[in-house]
Structures are given as structure tokens and as C-alpha cells.
Amino acid sequence: MDYLGKDIPKLGFGLMRLPMLGDQVDLEQTKEMVDKFLAAGFTYFDTAYGYLDGKSEAAAREALVNRYPRDKFQLATKLPAWAGPQTAQQARDMLTTSLKRTGAGYFDFYLLHNLGDERTAAFDRFGIWDYVLEQKAKGVLKHVGFSFHDKAEELDRLLTLHPEMEFVQLQVNWADWDSPSIQSAKCMEVARKHGKPVIIMEPVKGGSLAALPQQVSRIMTQADPNASLSSWAIRFAASQPQVITVLSGMSNIAQMEDNIATMKHFSPLNQAQLQVIAQAQAALAAIPSVPCTGCQYCVKGCPAGVAIPGIFKALNNLLIFGNREGALGNYSWETRHGGVASKCVACGQCESVCPQHIPIIQRLKEAAAQLEVQ
């Protein structure tokens, strides 16, 4: 089937988790990773205005743009209109800044960054939908789309309102496939309904699927002792239909070499391998966690404005995967407006409306103890 990006190799280099030396990007190791990536036949690089406080885009210039012909790779970046701008001009200047930082001349794929929840309103307020189309008409942008973190219903609404968007970038991995909060499968269904190809992000769930609990990892290692856990995750993502590429945020040469080995001669997972994934999904689901579905009933009357569903998402990252760093990052993001777990006043309003009958007050105390800096 023909679709945008069908000929792009199915492994993309995500530049969000680059190797670091202190607070600076390790440019020499990054250059070596770029060289290996391109030498293996892969061509898609993904960065963003805000990655590493702008250091990611600058590293793309030094390690990639200044060292290779511009037509030998695709470069994508993103505009987060919700992250700081107070005027439309300030929001539009983010593209100008990205062009200067990267020296790329143009971007092959340009994304409105992280739509969903309250963040989408900034793109409407600043007229960014029309702005990127204007820049596409000028040749500054080759293809425009958006990245998305929200429910399938909201994705359907956005694609209905904005059919001019050529692609979407979605969080898709086997652990979140049936997640009530991430809804990987449902979001993929919506993209197919609208005929939009997909760039997949977080195929290894921020590294969590490369360090699984033993009762889950055992299922995969017994099925194929030579396959890394991350290779299972990336191949699952790449096996989905109408995928432009699967982004992997590689942080060192070893990760690059493993991903290249996995995807150099990629073939979709067969039925037996998909059954292994299904067994791993069942084993993961059996691990005790907070059974929050993200329905938001609990937050509507919370007098302290506690970000309950987001807090439970972060706590589950710790409970299920043991990923403290990832959980702390989740917690910081979900409570960025101040709704931390320790603000709970134990009024019980949330528990009275929770369809899952979660002991929310007690679980919030657990989250505060585990995830708030003491």
C-alpha cells in the first residue's frame, strides 16, 4: 500500500536521549552513532525545539547536517506552542530558532508538538495550524503533522478538524497497547480510519520494556534467547500497518548496534511471535498496580487540584517496571501545575465517584512517599 514515508527505513534515530558528558552532549559519540546509523541504510532523525534545552537540535547540526549531504537523510523537529510563547509571533519564532540551530535549511517532517489535554489550545490561539501550511507552501517544511498524547476520541476530533495534517506521531508499544490511558491500539485505529500514516514514538516505553520484571522477561528470553527485550518492542511497533518509521531514543553505541542488528533486515512479527507478546502482556497485567482508567471523575471535584490519574500513571511505572527514573519524570510532568499527591486533604470526594473503587487517599500517600523529593 502506498502512503507517505512507505520507503523510509523503519528505524528512526530519536535525538532526545543523546549521550551526555555532564550537561553537554557527547558529540564524538553522537557522531559515531550517526555514522553507524547512516552506514546501515537508515535515514530518519527526530529532534524537537525543547529537547535537551535546545542542545539536541544543535547536536543535529554538528553531528549530521554539517557532515552529510542534505538529501541523504530526513530531519524532523517539533514546535511546542504551549511551552512559553505569549504571542503568535513568539510561537512562530520557534520554527526560525529550530532552523538556525540545525542549519538544515528545511525540515522533511515538522510536527506540532504534544497535542492533547489543555496543550492543543495554544496551537489554535496562535494560528499555528495555518502557519505551518504557509511554511510548507514556501518549501521550508516538506510534510506537516503532529505528535499526540491523549485519548483516541480526542485524536479522532483533531483529525476530523484538521484533515490537512499529513501524518501523526503516536506512543505505541506492546505494554500500552490496551492501556486505558495511553490507548495505543485505539489511536492506531483512528489514524487508519483517517488514512494517516504513523510515526511511532516510545516503542520501548522510555526504556521500561528493555528492563522487564523477571516473570515477563522470561517469556521472551525462552522464546528467543538471542533477541534483546528492546528488539521485541521495536519489532512489535514496526510490524504495525502504515508506519513511516519507529523512533528509538538511543543513548550509546551499544544501543545503536543492537537496534541496527534488529532492524537491518526487518521482517514483521509472525503469529508465533505475536503469541509471545500476548503472553508477556498477560504477565505484565498480572503485576499488582493501581487500576486507574484515567476517566477523570476524581479530579472534577478535588478541592486541592490533585492530578490523580497522572500521579497513578507515574506510580504504576514504578510498581510495574521498577523504573524509578522514568516514574520521577512522569510525576514531574503530570504535576507540573502543582497538583502533587501530598496536597490531598483526604476529603474522600474522589473515592465516592471512582468507578474502579480505588482507595485513592491511601494510594496518593504511597505516591507522595515514593515520588516526591523528601
PDB file of C-alpha atoms in Angstrom, residues 10-170:
ATOM      1  CA  LYS A  10      11.550   1.557   9.715  1.00  0.00           C
ATOM      2  CA  LEU A  11      14.090   2.594  12.357  1.00  0.00           C
ATOM      3  CA  GLY A  12      14.411   6.270  13.232  1.00  0.00           C
ATOM      4  CA  PHE A  13      17.051   7.874  15.450  1.00  0.00           C
ATOM      5  CA  GLY A  14      15.370   9.800  18.261  1.00  0.00           C
ATOM      6  CA  LEU A  15      17.662  12.592  19.472  1.00  0.00           C
ATOM      7  CA  MET A  16      16.011  13.120  22.855  1.00  0.00           C
ATOM      8  CA  ARG A  17      18.264  10.831  24.910  1.00  0.00           C
ATOM      9  CA  LEU A  18      21.676  11.534  23.407  1.00  0.00           C
ATOM     10  CA  PRO A  19      24.862  10.534  25.253  1.00  0.00           C
ATOM     11  CA  MET A  20      25.964  13.269  27.622  1.00  0.00           C
ATOM     12  CA  LEU A  21      29.199  14.487  29.197  1.00  0.00           C
ATOM     13  CA  GLY A  22      27.955  16.359  32.229  1.00  0.00           C
ATOM     14  CA  ASP A  23      25.327  18.767  30.919  1.00  0.00           C
ATOM     15  CA  GLN A  24      26.703  18.784  27.359  1.00  0.00           C
ATOM     16  CA  VAL A  25      26.037  16.361  24.503  1.00  0.00           C
ATOM     17  CA  ASP A  26      28.870  13.901  23.881  1.00  0.00           C
ATOM     18  CA  LEU A  27      29.362  14.992  20.279  1.00  0.00           C
ATOM     19  CA  GLU A  28      32.057  12.481  19.394  1.00  0.00           C
ATOM     20  CA  GLN A  29      29.943   9.515  20.459  1.00  0.00           C
ATOM     21  CA  THR A  30      26.902  11.086  18.792  1.00  0.00           C
ATOM     22  CA  LYS A  31      28.850  11.460  15.529  1.00  0.00           C
ATOM     23  CA  GLU A  32      29.863   7.799  15.670  1.00  0.00           C
ATOM     24  CA  MET A  33      26.246   6.792  16.264  1.00  0.00           C
ATOM     25  CA  VAL A  34      25.094   8.929  13.336  1.00  0.00           C
ATOM     26  CA  ASP A  35      27.758   7.363  11.118  1.00  0.00           C
ATOM     27  CA  LYS A  36      26.724   3.820  12.053  1.00  0.00           C
ATOM     28  CA  PHE A  37      23.063   4.631  11.558  1.00  0.00           C
ATOM     29  CA  LEU A  38      23.508   6.066   8.070  1.00  0.00           C
ATOM     30  CA  ALA A  39      26.009   3.388   7.035  1.00  0.00           C
ATOM     31  CA  ALA A  40      23.402   0.745   7.866  1.00  0.00           C
ATOM     32  CA  GLY A  41      20.928   2.372   5.473  1.00  0.00           C
ATOM     33  CA  PHE A  42      18.737   4.256   7.947  1.00  0.00           C
ATOM     34  CA  THR A  43      17.887   7.884   7.271  1.00  0.00           C
ATOM     35  CA  TYR A  44      15.296   9.389   9.660  1.00  0.00           C
ATOM     36  CA  PHE A  45      16.351  11.672  12.540  1.00  0.00           C
ATOM     37  CA  ASP A  46      13.933  13.159  15.063  1.00  0.00           C
ATOM     38  CA  THR A  47      14.554  16.103  17.368  1.00  0.00           C
ATOM     39  CA  ALA A  48      12.462  18.927  18.870  1.00  0.00           C
ATOM     40  CA  TYR A  49      12.708  22.577  19.853  1.00  0.00           C
ATOM     41  CA  GLY A  50      12.827  21.704  23.539  1.00  0.00           C
ATOM     42  CA  TYR A  51      14.901  18.509  23.598  1.00  0.00           C
ATOM     43  CA  LEU A  52      17.875  18.914  25.946  1.00  0.00           C
ATOM     44  CA  ASP A  53      17.062  22.637  26.183  1.00  0.00           C
ATOM     45  CA  GLY A  54      17.959  23.129  22.542  1.00  0.00           C
ATOM     46  CA  LYS A  55      21.167  21.102  22.684  1.00  0.00           C
ATOM     47  CA  SER A  56      19.572  18.280  20.675  1.00  0.00           C
ATOM     48  CA  GLU A  57      18.928  20.491  17.646  1.00  0.00           C
ATOM     49  CA  ALA A  58      22.434  21.934  17.932  1.00  0.00           C
ATOM     50  CA  ALA A  59      23.875  18.420  18.091  1.00  0.00           C
ATOM     51  CA  ALA A  60      21.907  17.511  14.958  1.00  0.00           C
ATOM     52  CA  ARG A  61      23.713  20.324  13.175  1.00  0.00           C
ATOM     53  CA  GLU A  62      27.191  19.276  14.339  1.00  0.00           C
ATOM     54  CA  ALA A  63      26.824  15.511  14.035  1.00  0.00           C
ATOM     55  CA  LEU A  64      24.562  15.288  10.985  1.00  0.00           C
ATOM     56  CA  VAL A  65      23.768  18.409   8.947  1.00  0.00           C
ATOM     57  CA  ASN A  66      27.343  19.718   8.738  1.00  0.00           C
ATOM     58  CA  ARG A  67      28.748  16.304   7.839  1.00  0.00           C
ATOM     59  CA  TYR A  68      26.348  14.793   5.284  1.00  0.00           C
ATOM     60  CA  PRO A  69      24.615  15.951   2.089  1.00  0.00           C
ATOM     61  CA  ARG A  70      21.160  17.285   2.924  1.00  0.00           C
ATOM     62  CA  ASP A  71      19.386  14.893   0.565  1.00  0.00           C
ATOM     63  CA  LYS A  72      20.823  11.806   2.279  1.00  0.00           C
ATOM     64  CA  PHE A  73      18.607  11.973   5.367  1.00  0.00           C
ATOM     65  CA  GLN A  74      15.240  13.150   6.690  1.00  0.00           C
ATOM     66  CA  LEU A  75      15.228  15.531   9.649  1.00  0.00           C
ATOM     67  CA  ALA A  76      12.151  16.121  11.802  1.00  0.00           C
ATOM     68  CA  THR A  77      11.618  18.629  14.580  1.00  0.00           C
ATOM     69  CA  LYS A  78       8.666  19.968  16.567  1.00  0.00           C
ATOM     70  CA  LEU A  79       7.063  23.197  17.750  1.00  0.00           C
ATOM     71  CA  PRO A  80       5.648  23.238  21.321  1.00  0.00           C
ATOM     72  CA  ALA A  81       3.370  26.276  21.176  1.00  0.00           C
ATOM     73  CA  TRP A  82       2.192  25.607  24.745  1.00  0.00           C
ATOM     74  CA  ALA A  83       5.715  25.848  26.184  1.00  0.00           C
ATOM     75  CA  GLY A  84       6.297  29.507  26.869  1.00  0.00           C
ATOM     76  CA  PRO A  85       5.138  31.749  23.991  1.00  0.00           C
ATOM     77  CA  GLN A  86       2.845  34.624  24.967  1.00  0.00           C
ATOM     78  CA  THR A  87       2.192  35.829  21.413  1.00  0.00           C
ATOM     79  CA  ALA A  88       1.685  34.288  17.997  1.00  0.00           C
ATOM     80  CA  GLN A  89       4.992  35.754  16.828  1.00  0.00           C
ATOM     81  CA  GLN A  90       6.873  34.134  19.683  1.00  0.00           C
ATOM     82  CA  ALA A  91       5.315  30.792  18.813  1.00  0.00           C
ATOM     83  CA  ARG A  92       6.201  31.183  15.135  1.00  0.00           C
ATOM     84  CA  ASP A  93       9.743  32.168  16.044  1.00  0.00           C
ATOM     85  CA  MET A  94      10.247  28.671  17.411  1.00  0.00           C
ATOM     86  CA  LEU A  95      10.485  27.427  13.823  1.00  0.00           C
ATOM     87  CA  THR A  96      13.000  30.165  12.987  1.00  0.00           C
ATOM     88  CA  THR A  97      15.074  29.147  16.012  1.00  0.00           C
ATOM     89  CA  SER A  98      14.975  25.476  15.021  1.00  0.00           C
ATOM     90  CA  LEU A  99      16.146  26.328  11.508  1.00  0.00           C
ATOM     91  CA  LYS A 100      19.041  28.370  12.913  1.00  0.00           C
ATOM     92  CA  ARG A 101      20.066  25.748  15.458  1.00  0.00           C
ATOM     93  CA  THR A 102      20.061  22.873  12.978  1.00  0.00           C
ATOM     94  CA  GLY A 103      21.228  24.740   9.879  1.00  0.00           C
ATOM     95  CA  ALA A 104      19.037  22.297   7.994  1.00  0.00           C
ATOM     96  CA  GLY A 105      17.542  24.767   5.509  1.00  0.00           C
ATOM     97  CA  TYR A 106      14.227  22.918   5.651  1.00  0.00           C
ATOM     98  CA  PHE A 107      12.583  20.161   7.639  1.00  0.00           C
ATOM     99  CA  ASP A 108      11.361  16.993   5.972  1.00  0.00           C
ATOM    100  CA  PHE A 109       8.788  16.364   8.704  1.00  0.00           C
ATOM    101  CA  TYR A 110       7.536  19.129  11.003  1.00  0.00           C
ATOM    102  CA  LEU A 111       5.288  18.458  13.957  1.00  0.00           C
ATOM    103  CA  LEU A 112       3.038  20.446  16.214  1.00  0.00           C
ATOM    104  CA  HIS A 113       4.426  19.049  19.438  1.00  0.00           C
ATOM    105  CA  ASN A 114       2.493  17.077  22.054  1.00  0.00           C
ATOM    106  CA  LEU A 115      -1.144  17.806  21.322  1.00  0.00           C
ATOM    107  CA  GLY A 116      -3.794  16.715  23.815  1.00  0.00           C
ATOM    108  CA  ASP A 117      -5.366  17.879  27.065  1.00  0.00           C
ATOM    109  CA  GLU A 118      -5.045  21.643  27.527  1.00  0.00           C
ATOM    110  CA  ARG A 119      -1.982  21.875  25.277  1.00  0.00           C
ATOM    111  CA  THR A 120      -3.898  21.866  21.984  1.00  0.00           C
ATOM    112  CA  ALA A 121      -5.470  25.269  22.685  1.00  0.00           C
ATOM    113  CA  ALA A 122      -2.158  27.078  22.166  1.00  0.00           C
ATOM    114  CA  PHE A 123      -1.965  25.953  18.533  1.00  0.00           C
ATOM    115  CA  ASP A 124      -5.463  27.286  17.922  1.00  0.00           C
ATOM    116  CA  ARG A 125      -4.816  30.563  19.784  1.00  0.00           C
ATOM    117  CA  PHE A 126      -1.602  31.333  17.905  1.00  0.00           C
ATOM    118  CA  GLY A 127      -2.822  30.199  14.474  1.00  0.00           C
ATOM    119  CA  ILE A 128      -0.081  27.596  14.155  1.00  0.00           C
ATOM    120  CA  TRP A 129      -2.150  25.211  12.023  1.00  0.00           C
ATOM    121  CA  ASP A 130      -2.289  27.796   9.218  1.00  0.00           C
ATOM    122  CA  TYR A 131       1.271  28.955   9.824  1.00  0.00           C
ATOM    123  CA  VAL A 132       2.822  25.550   9.146  1.00  0.00           C
ATOM    124  CA  LEU A 133       0.800  25.223   5.956  1.00  0.00           C
ATOM    125  CA  GLU A 134       2.148  28.614   4.841  1.00  0.00           C
ATOM    126  CA  GLN A 135       5.682  27.429   5.524  1.00  0.00           C
ATOM    127  CA  LYS A 136       5.016  24.197   3.653  1.00  0.00           C
ATOM    128  CA  ALA A 137       3.873  26.201   0.628  1.00  0.00           C
ATOM    129  CA  LYS A 138       7.198  28.079   0.781  1.00  0.00           C
ATOM    130  CA  GLY A 139       9.180  24.827   0.868  1.00  0.00           C
ATOM    131  CA  VAL A 140      10.503  25.376   4.387  1.00  0.00           C
ATOM    132  CA  LEU A 141       8.557  22.329   5.533  1.00  0.00           C
ATOM    133  CA  LYS A 142       8.065  19.267   3.346  1.00  0.00           C
ATOM    134  CA  HIS A 143       5.415  17.463   5.415  1.00  0.00           C
ATOM    135  CA  VAL A 144       3.381  18.622   8.412  1.00  0.00           C
ATOM    136  CA  GLY A 145       1.694  16.651  11.168  1.00  0.00           C
ATOM    137  CA  PHE A 146       1.541  16.462  14.942  1.00  0.00           C
ATOM    138  CA  SER A 147       2.611  14.348  17.877  1.00  0.00           C
ATOM    139  CA  PHE A 148      -0.086  13.340  20.313  1.00  0.00           C
ATOM    140  CA  HIS A 149      -0.523  12.260  23.934  1.00  0.00           C
ATOM    141  CA  ASP A 150      -4.197  11.812  24.735  1.00  0.00           C
ATOM    142  CA  LYS A 151      -7.162   9.506  24.196  1.00  0.00           C
ATOM    143  CA  ALA A 152      -8.335   8.121  20.849  1.00  0.00           C
ATOM    144  CA  GLU A 153     -11.532  10.165  20.959  1.00  0.00           C
ATOM    145  CA  GLU A 154      -9.523  13.391  21.025  1.00  0.00           C
ATOM    146  CA  LEU A 155      -7.290  12.171  18.186  1.00  0.00           C
ATOM    147  CA  ASP A 156     -10.401  11.497  16.120  1.00  0.00           C
ATOM    148  CA  ARG A 157     -11.654  15.020  16.817  1.00  0.00           C
ATOM    149  CA  LEU A 158      -8.371  16.638  15.797  1.00  0.00           C
ATOM    150  CA  LEU A 159      -8.002  14.668  12.588  1.00  0.00           C
ATOM    151  CA  THR A 160     -11.608  15.465  11.683  1.00  0.00           C
ATOM    152  CA  LEU A 161     -10.946  19.187  12.234  1.00  0.00           C
ATOM    153  CA  HIS A 162      -7.554  19.121  10.510  1.00  0.00           C
ATOM    154  CA  PRO A 163      -7.529  16.719   7.556  1.00  0.00           C
ATOM    155  CA  GLU A 164      -4.667  18.790   6.120  1.00  0.00           C
ATOM    156  CA  MET A 165      -2.291  17.142   8.600  1.00  0.00           C
ATOM    157  CA  GLU A 166      -0.354  14.512   6.666  1.00  0.00           C
ATOM    158  CA  PHE A 167       0.721  12.184   9.477  1.00  0.00           C
ATOM    159  CA  VAL A 168       0.589  11.661  13.232  1.00  0.00           C
ATOM    160  CA  GLN A 169       3.186  10.598  15.767  1.00  0.00           C
ATOM    161  CA  LEU A 170       1.826   8.273  18.450  1.00  0.00           C
TER     162      LEU A 170
END
